[in-house]
Rosetta silent file (secondary structure, phi, psi, omega in degrees, C-alpha in Angstrom):
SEQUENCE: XXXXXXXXXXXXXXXXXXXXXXXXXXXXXXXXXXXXXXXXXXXXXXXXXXXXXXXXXXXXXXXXXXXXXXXXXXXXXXXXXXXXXXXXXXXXXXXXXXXXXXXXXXXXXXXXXXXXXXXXXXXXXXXXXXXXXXXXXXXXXXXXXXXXXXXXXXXXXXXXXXXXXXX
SCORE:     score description
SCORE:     0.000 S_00000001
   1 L     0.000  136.310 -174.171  139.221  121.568  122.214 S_00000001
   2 L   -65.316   98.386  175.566  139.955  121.049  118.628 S_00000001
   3 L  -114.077   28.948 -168.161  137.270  122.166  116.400 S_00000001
   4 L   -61.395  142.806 -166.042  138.977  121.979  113.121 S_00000001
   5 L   -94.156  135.041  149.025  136.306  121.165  110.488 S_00000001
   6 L  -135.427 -177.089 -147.631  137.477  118.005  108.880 S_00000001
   7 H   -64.747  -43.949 -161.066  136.140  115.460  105.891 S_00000001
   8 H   -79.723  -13.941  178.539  134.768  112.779  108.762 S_00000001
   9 H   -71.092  -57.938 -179.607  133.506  115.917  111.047 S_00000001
  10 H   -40.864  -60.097  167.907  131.771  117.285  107.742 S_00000001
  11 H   -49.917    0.751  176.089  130.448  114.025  106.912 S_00000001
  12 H  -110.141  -52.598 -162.541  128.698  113.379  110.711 S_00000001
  13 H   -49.673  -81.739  167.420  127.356  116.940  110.057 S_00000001
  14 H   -17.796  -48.406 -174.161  125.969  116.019  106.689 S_00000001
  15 H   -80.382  -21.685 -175.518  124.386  112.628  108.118 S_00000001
  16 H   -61.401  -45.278 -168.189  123.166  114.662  110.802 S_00000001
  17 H  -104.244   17.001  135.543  121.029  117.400  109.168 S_00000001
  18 H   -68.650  -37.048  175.655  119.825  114.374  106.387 S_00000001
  19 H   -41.291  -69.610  164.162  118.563  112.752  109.938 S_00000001
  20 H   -41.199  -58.042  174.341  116.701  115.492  110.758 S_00000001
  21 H   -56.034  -48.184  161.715  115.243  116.677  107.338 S_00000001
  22 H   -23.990  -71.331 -176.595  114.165  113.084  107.260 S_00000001
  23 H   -47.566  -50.110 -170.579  112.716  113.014  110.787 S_00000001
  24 H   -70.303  -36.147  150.157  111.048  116.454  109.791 S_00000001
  25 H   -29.428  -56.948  167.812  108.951  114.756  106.637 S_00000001
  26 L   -33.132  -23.661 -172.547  108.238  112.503  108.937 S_00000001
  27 L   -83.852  130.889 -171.835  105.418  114.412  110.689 S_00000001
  28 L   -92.280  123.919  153.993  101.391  113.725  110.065 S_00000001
  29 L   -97.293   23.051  176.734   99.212  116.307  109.694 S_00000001
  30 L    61.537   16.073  152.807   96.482  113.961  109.807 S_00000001
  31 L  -145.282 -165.657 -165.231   95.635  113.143  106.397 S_00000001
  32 L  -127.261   96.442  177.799   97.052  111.769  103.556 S_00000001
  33 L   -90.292  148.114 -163.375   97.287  113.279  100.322 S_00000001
  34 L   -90.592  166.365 -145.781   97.395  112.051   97.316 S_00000001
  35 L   -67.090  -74.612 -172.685  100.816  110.781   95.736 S_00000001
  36 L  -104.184   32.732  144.846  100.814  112.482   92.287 S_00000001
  37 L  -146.195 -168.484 -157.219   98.031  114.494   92.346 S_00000001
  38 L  -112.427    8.521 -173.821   97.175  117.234   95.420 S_00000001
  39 L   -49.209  140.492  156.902   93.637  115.241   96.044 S_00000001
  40 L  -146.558 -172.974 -163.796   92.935  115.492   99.911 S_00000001
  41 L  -138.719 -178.704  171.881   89.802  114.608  101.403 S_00000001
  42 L  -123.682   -9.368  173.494   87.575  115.902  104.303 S_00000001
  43 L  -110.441   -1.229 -176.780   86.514  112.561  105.059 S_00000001
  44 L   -42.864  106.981  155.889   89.726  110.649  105.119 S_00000001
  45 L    85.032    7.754  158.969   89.549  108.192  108.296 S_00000001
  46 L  -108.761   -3.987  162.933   86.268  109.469  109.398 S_00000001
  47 L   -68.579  167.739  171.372   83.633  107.247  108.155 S_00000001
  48 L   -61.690  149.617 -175.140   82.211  104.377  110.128 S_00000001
  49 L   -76.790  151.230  167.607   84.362  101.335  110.772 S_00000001
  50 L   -97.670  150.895  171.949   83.736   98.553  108.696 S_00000001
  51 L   -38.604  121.771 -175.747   83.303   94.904  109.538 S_00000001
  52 L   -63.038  145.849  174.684   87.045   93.848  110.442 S_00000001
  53 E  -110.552  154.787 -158.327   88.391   91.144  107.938 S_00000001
  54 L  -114.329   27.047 -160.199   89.378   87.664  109.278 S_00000001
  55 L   -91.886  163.903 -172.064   92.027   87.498  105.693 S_00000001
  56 L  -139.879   22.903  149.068   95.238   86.171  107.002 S_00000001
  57 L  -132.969  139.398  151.781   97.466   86.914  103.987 S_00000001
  58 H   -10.814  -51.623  173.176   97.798   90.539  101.753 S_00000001
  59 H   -55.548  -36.984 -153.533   96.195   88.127   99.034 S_00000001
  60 H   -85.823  -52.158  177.086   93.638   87.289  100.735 S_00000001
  61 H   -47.398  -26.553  170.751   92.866   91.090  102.122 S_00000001
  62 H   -56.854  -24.724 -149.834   92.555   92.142   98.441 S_00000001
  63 H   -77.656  -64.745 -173.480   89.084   90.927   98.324 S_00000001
  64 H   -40.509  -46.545 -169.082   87.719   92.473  101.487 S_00000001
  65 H   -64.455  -77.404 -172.687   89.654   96.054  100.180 S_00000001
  66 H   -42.075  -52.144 -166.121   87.930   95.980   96.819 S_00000001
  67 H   -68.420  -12.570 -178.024   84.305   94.941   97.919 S_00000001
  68 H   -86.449  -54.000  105.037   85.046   97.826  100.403 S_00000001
  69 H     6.674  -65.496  175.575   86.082  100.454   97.238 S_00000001
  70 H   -41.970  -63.224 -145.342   82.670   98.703   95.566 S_00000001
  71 H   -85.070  -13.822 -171.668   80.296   99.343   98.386 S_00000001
  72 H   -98.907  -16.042  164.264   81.755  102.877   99.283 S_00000001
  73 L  -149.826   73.941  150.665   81.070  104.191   94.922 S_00000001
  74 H   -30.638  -63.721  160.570   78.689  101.981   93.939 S_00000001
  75 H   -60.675   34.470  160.401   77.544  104.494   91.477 S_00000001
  76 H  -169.497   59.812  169.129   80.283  104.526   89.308 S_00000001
  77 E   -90.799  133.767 -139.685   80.952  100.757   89.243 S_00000001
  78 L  -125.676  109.046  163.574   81.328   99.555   85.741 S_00000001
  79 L  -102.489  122.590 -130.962   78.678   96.280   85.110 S_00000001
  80 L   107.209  158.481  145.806   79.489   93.910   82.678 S_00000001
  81 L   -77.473  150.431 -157.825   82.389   93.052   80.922 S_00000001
  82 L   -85.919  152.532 -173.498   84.496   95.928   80.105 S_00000001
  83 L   -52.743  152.033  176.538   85.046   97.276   76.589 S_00000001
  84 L  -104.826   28.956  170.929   88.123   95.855   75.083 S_00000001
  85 L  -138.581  110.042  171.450   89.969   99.192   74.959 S_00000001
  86 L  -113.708  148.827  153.651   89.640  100.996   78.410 S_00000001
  87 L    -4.522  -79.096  178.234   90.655  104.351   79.166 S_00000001
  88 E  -147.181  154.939  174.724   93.333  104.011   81.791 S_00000001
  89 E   -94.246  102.594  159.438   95.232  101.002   83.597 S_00000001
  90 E  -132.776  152.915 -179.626   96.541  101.889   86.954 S_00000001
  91 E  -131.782  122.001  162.842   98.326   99.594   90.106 S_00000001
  92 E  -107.700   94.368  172.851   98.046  101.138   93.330 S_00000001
  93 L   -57.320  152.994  139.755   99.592   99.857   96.716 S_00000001
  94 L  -110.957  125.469  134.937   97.680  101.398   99.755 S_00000001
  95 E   -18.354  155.009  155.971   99.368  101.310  103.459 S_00000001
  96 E  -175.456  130.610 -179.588   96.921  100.561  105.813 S_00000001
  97 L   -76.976  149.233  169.568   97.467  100.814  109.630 S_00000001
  98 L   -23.690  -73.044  176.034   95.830   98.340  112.161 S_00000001
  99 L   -36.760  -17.791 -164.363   93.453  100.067  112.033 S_00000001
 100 L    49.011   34.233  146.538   92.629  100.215  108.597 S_00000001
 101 L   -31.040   98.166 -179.931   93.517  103.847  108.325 S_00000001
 102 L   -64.339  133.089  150.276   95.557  104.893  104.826 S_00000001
 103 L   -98.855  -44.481 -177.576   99.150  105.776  105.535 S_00000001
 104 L  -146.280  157.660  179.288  100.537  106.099  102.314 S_00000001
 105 L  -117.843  124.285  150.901   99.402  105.197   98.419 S_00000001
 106 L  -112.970  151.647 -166.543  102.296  104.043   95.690 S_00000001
 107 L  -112.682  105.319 -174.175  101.855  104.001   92.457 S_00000001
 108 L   -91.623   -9.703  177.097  103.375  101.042   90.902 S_00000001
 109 E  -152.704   84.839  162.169  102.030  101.521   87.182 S_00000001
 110 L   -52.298  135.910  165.897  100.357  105.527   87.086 S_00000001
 111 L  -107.258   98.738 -169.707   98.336  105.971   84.297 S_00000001
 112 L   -79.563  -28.630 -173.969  100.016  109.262   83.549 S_00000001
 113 L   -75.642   25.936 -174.865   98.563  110.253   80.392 S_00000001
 114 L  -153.999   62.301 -158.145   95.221  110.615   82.664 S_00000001
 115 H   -61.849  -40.199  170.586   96.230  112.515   85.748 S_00000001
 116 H   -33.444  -37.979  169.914   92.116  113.248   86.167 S_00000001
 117 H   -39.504  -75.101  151.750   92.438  109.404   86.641 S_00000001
 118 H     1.924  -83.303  176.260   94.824  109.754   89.227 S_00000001
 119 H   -72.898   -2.187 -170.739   93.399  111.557   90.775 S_00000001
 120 H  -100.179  -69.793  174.747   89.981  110.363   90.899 S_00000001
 121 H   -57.948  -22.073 -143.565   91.379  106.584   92.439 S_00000001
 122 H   -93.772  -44.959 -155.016   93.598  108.552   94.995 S_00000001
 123 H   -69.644  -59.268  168.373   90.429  110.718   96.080 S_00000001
 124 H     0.581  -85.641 -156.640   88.573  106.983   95.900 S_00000001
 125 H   -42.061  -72.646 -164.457   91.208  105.638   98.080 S_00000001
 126 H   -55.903  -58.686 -168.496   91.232  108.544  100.784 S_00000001
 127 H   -54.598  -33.651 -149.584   87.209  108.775  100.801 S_00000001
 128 L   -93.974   -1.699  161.296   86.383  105.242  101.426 S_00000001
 129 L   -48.503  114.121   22.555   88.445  105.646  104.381 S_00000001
 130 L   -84.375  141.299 -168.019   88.859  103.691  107.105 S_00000001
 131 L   -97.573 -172.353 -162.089   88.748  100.390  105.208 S_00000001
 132 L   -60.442  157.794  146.311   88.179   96.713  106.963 S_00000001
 133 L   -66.439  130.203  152.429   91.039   95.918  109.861 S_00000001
 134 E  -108.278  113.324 -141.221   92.895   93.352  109.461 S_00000001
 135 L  -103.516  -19.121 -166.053   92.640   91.662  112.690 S_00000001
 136 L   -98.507  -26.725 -166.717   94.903   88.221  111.730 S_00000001
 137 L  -123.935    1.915 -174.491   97.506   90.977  110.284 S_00000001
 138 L    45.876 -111.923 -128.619   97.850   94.349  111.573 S_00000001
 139 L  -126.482  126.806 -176.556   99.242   96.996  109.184 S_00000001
 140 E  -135.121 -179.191 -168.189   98.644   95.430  105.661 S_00000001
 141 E  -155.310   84.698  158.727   99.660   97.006  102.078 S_00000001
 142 L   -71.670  129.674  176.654   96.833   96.348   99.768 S_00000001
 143 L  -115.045  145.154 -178.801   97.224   96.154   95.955 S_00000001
 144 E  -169.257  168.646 -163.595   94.935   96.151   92.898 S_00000001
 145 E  -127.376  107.580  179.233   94.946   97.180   89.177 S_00000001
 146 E   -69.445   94.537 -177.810   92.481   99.994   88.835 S_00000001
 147 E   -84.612  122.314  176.914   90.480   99.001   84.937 S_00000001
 148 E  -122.804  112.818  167.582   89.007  102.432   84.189 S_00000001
 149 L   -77.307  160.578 -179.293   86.468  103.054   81.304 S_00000001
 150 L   -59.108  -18.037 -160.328   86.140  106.107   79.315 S_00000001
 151 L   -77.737    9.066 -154.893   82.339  106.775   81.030 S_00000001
 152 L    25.691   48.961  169.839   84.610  107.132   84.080 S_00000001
 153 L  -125.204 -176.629 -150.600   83.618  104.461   85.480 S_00000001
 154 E  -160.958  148.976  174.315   85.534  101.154   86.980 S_00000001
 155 E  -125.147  168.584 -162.149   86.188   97.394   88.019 S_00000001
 156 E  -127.979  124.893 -179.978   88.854   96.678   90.438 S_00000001
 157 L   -55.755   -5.334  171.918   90.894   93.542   88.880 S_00000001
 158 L   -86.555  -24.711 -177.088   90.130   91.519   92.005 S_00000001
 159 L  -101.804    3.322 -169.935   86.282   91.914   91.349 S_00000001
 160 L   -59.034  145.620 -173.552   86.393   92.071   87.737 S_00000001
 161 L   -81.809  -28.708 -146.773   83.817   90.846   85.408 S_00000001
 162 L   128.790  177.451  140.603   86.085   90.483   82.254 S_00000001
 163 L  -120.588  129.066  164.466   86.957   92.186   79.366 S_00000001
 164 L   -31.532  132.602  138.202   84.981   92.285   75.631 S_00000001
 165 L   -66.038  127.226  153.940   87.376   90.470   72.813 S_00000001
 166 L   -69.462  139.641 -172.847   87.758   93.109   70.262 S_00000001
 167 L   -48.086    0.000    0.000   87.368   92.726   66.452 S_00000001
């Protein structure tokens, strides 16, 4: 048998042990931590299930997820219209499993100069866990643009009140 190492033998080696390392990533430890900051939670996916949502588009599922995000930190819900200079901006994707379970959070616009921010929606995210099923849709990927005042407090841009006009 030949066993000469050559470029296409290297190269299946190479694809092999990226397969693996993948595959090895791949494994849950049963929560989810959060993407750019080290928040984890003790309560992730252990609260009580919430009333299953009937939304039958991603659009439509924003609603349920924010009023869900409302009702799980009421206290630090921002009422009114918002200031017209807030704090931090941030758009968050969540994952969510049948189940309504978080699998993963992306960050499509981080408000970096406020990782305490960060970190703060991502613990949000993870606590309020499990959020409604979506029963019309199985594994959905909710999005919303986190408006954060300096009191550190917050409207979710699907529930939002406004913003103040500024001088």
């Amino acid at each position: 048998m030949n066993r000469q190492l050559t470029p296409r033998r290297l190269a299946l080696a190479a694809s092999v042990l990226s397969c693996a390392l993948w595959l090895a990533g791949c494994g849950s430890t049963g929560t989810v931590p959060g993407q750019l900051s080290d928040v984890k939670t003790d309560r992730g996916g252990a609260g009580a299930a919430p009333r299953a949502s009937n939304a039958a588009t991603a659009r439509e599922y924003r609603r349920d997820a924010a009023r869900h995000i409302y009702e799980a930190h009421r206290s630090r819900i921002y009422s009114g219209q918002l200031p017209p200079l807030l704090y931090a901006v941030g758009t968050l994707q969540v994952n969510l499993d049948a189940g309504g379970k978080v699998v993963s959070l992306h960050w499509m616009r981080a408000p970096k100069h406020a990782p305490e921010v960060i970190a703060e929606i991502e613990r949000f995210v993870l606590q309020a866990a499990p959020f409604p099923a979506a029963t019309r849709l199985g594994a959905v990927t909710w999005t919303d643009t986190w408006l954060w005042d300096k009191s550190g407090r917050f409207q979710l841009d699907t529930l939002t009140e406004g913003q103040l006009q500024g001088d």
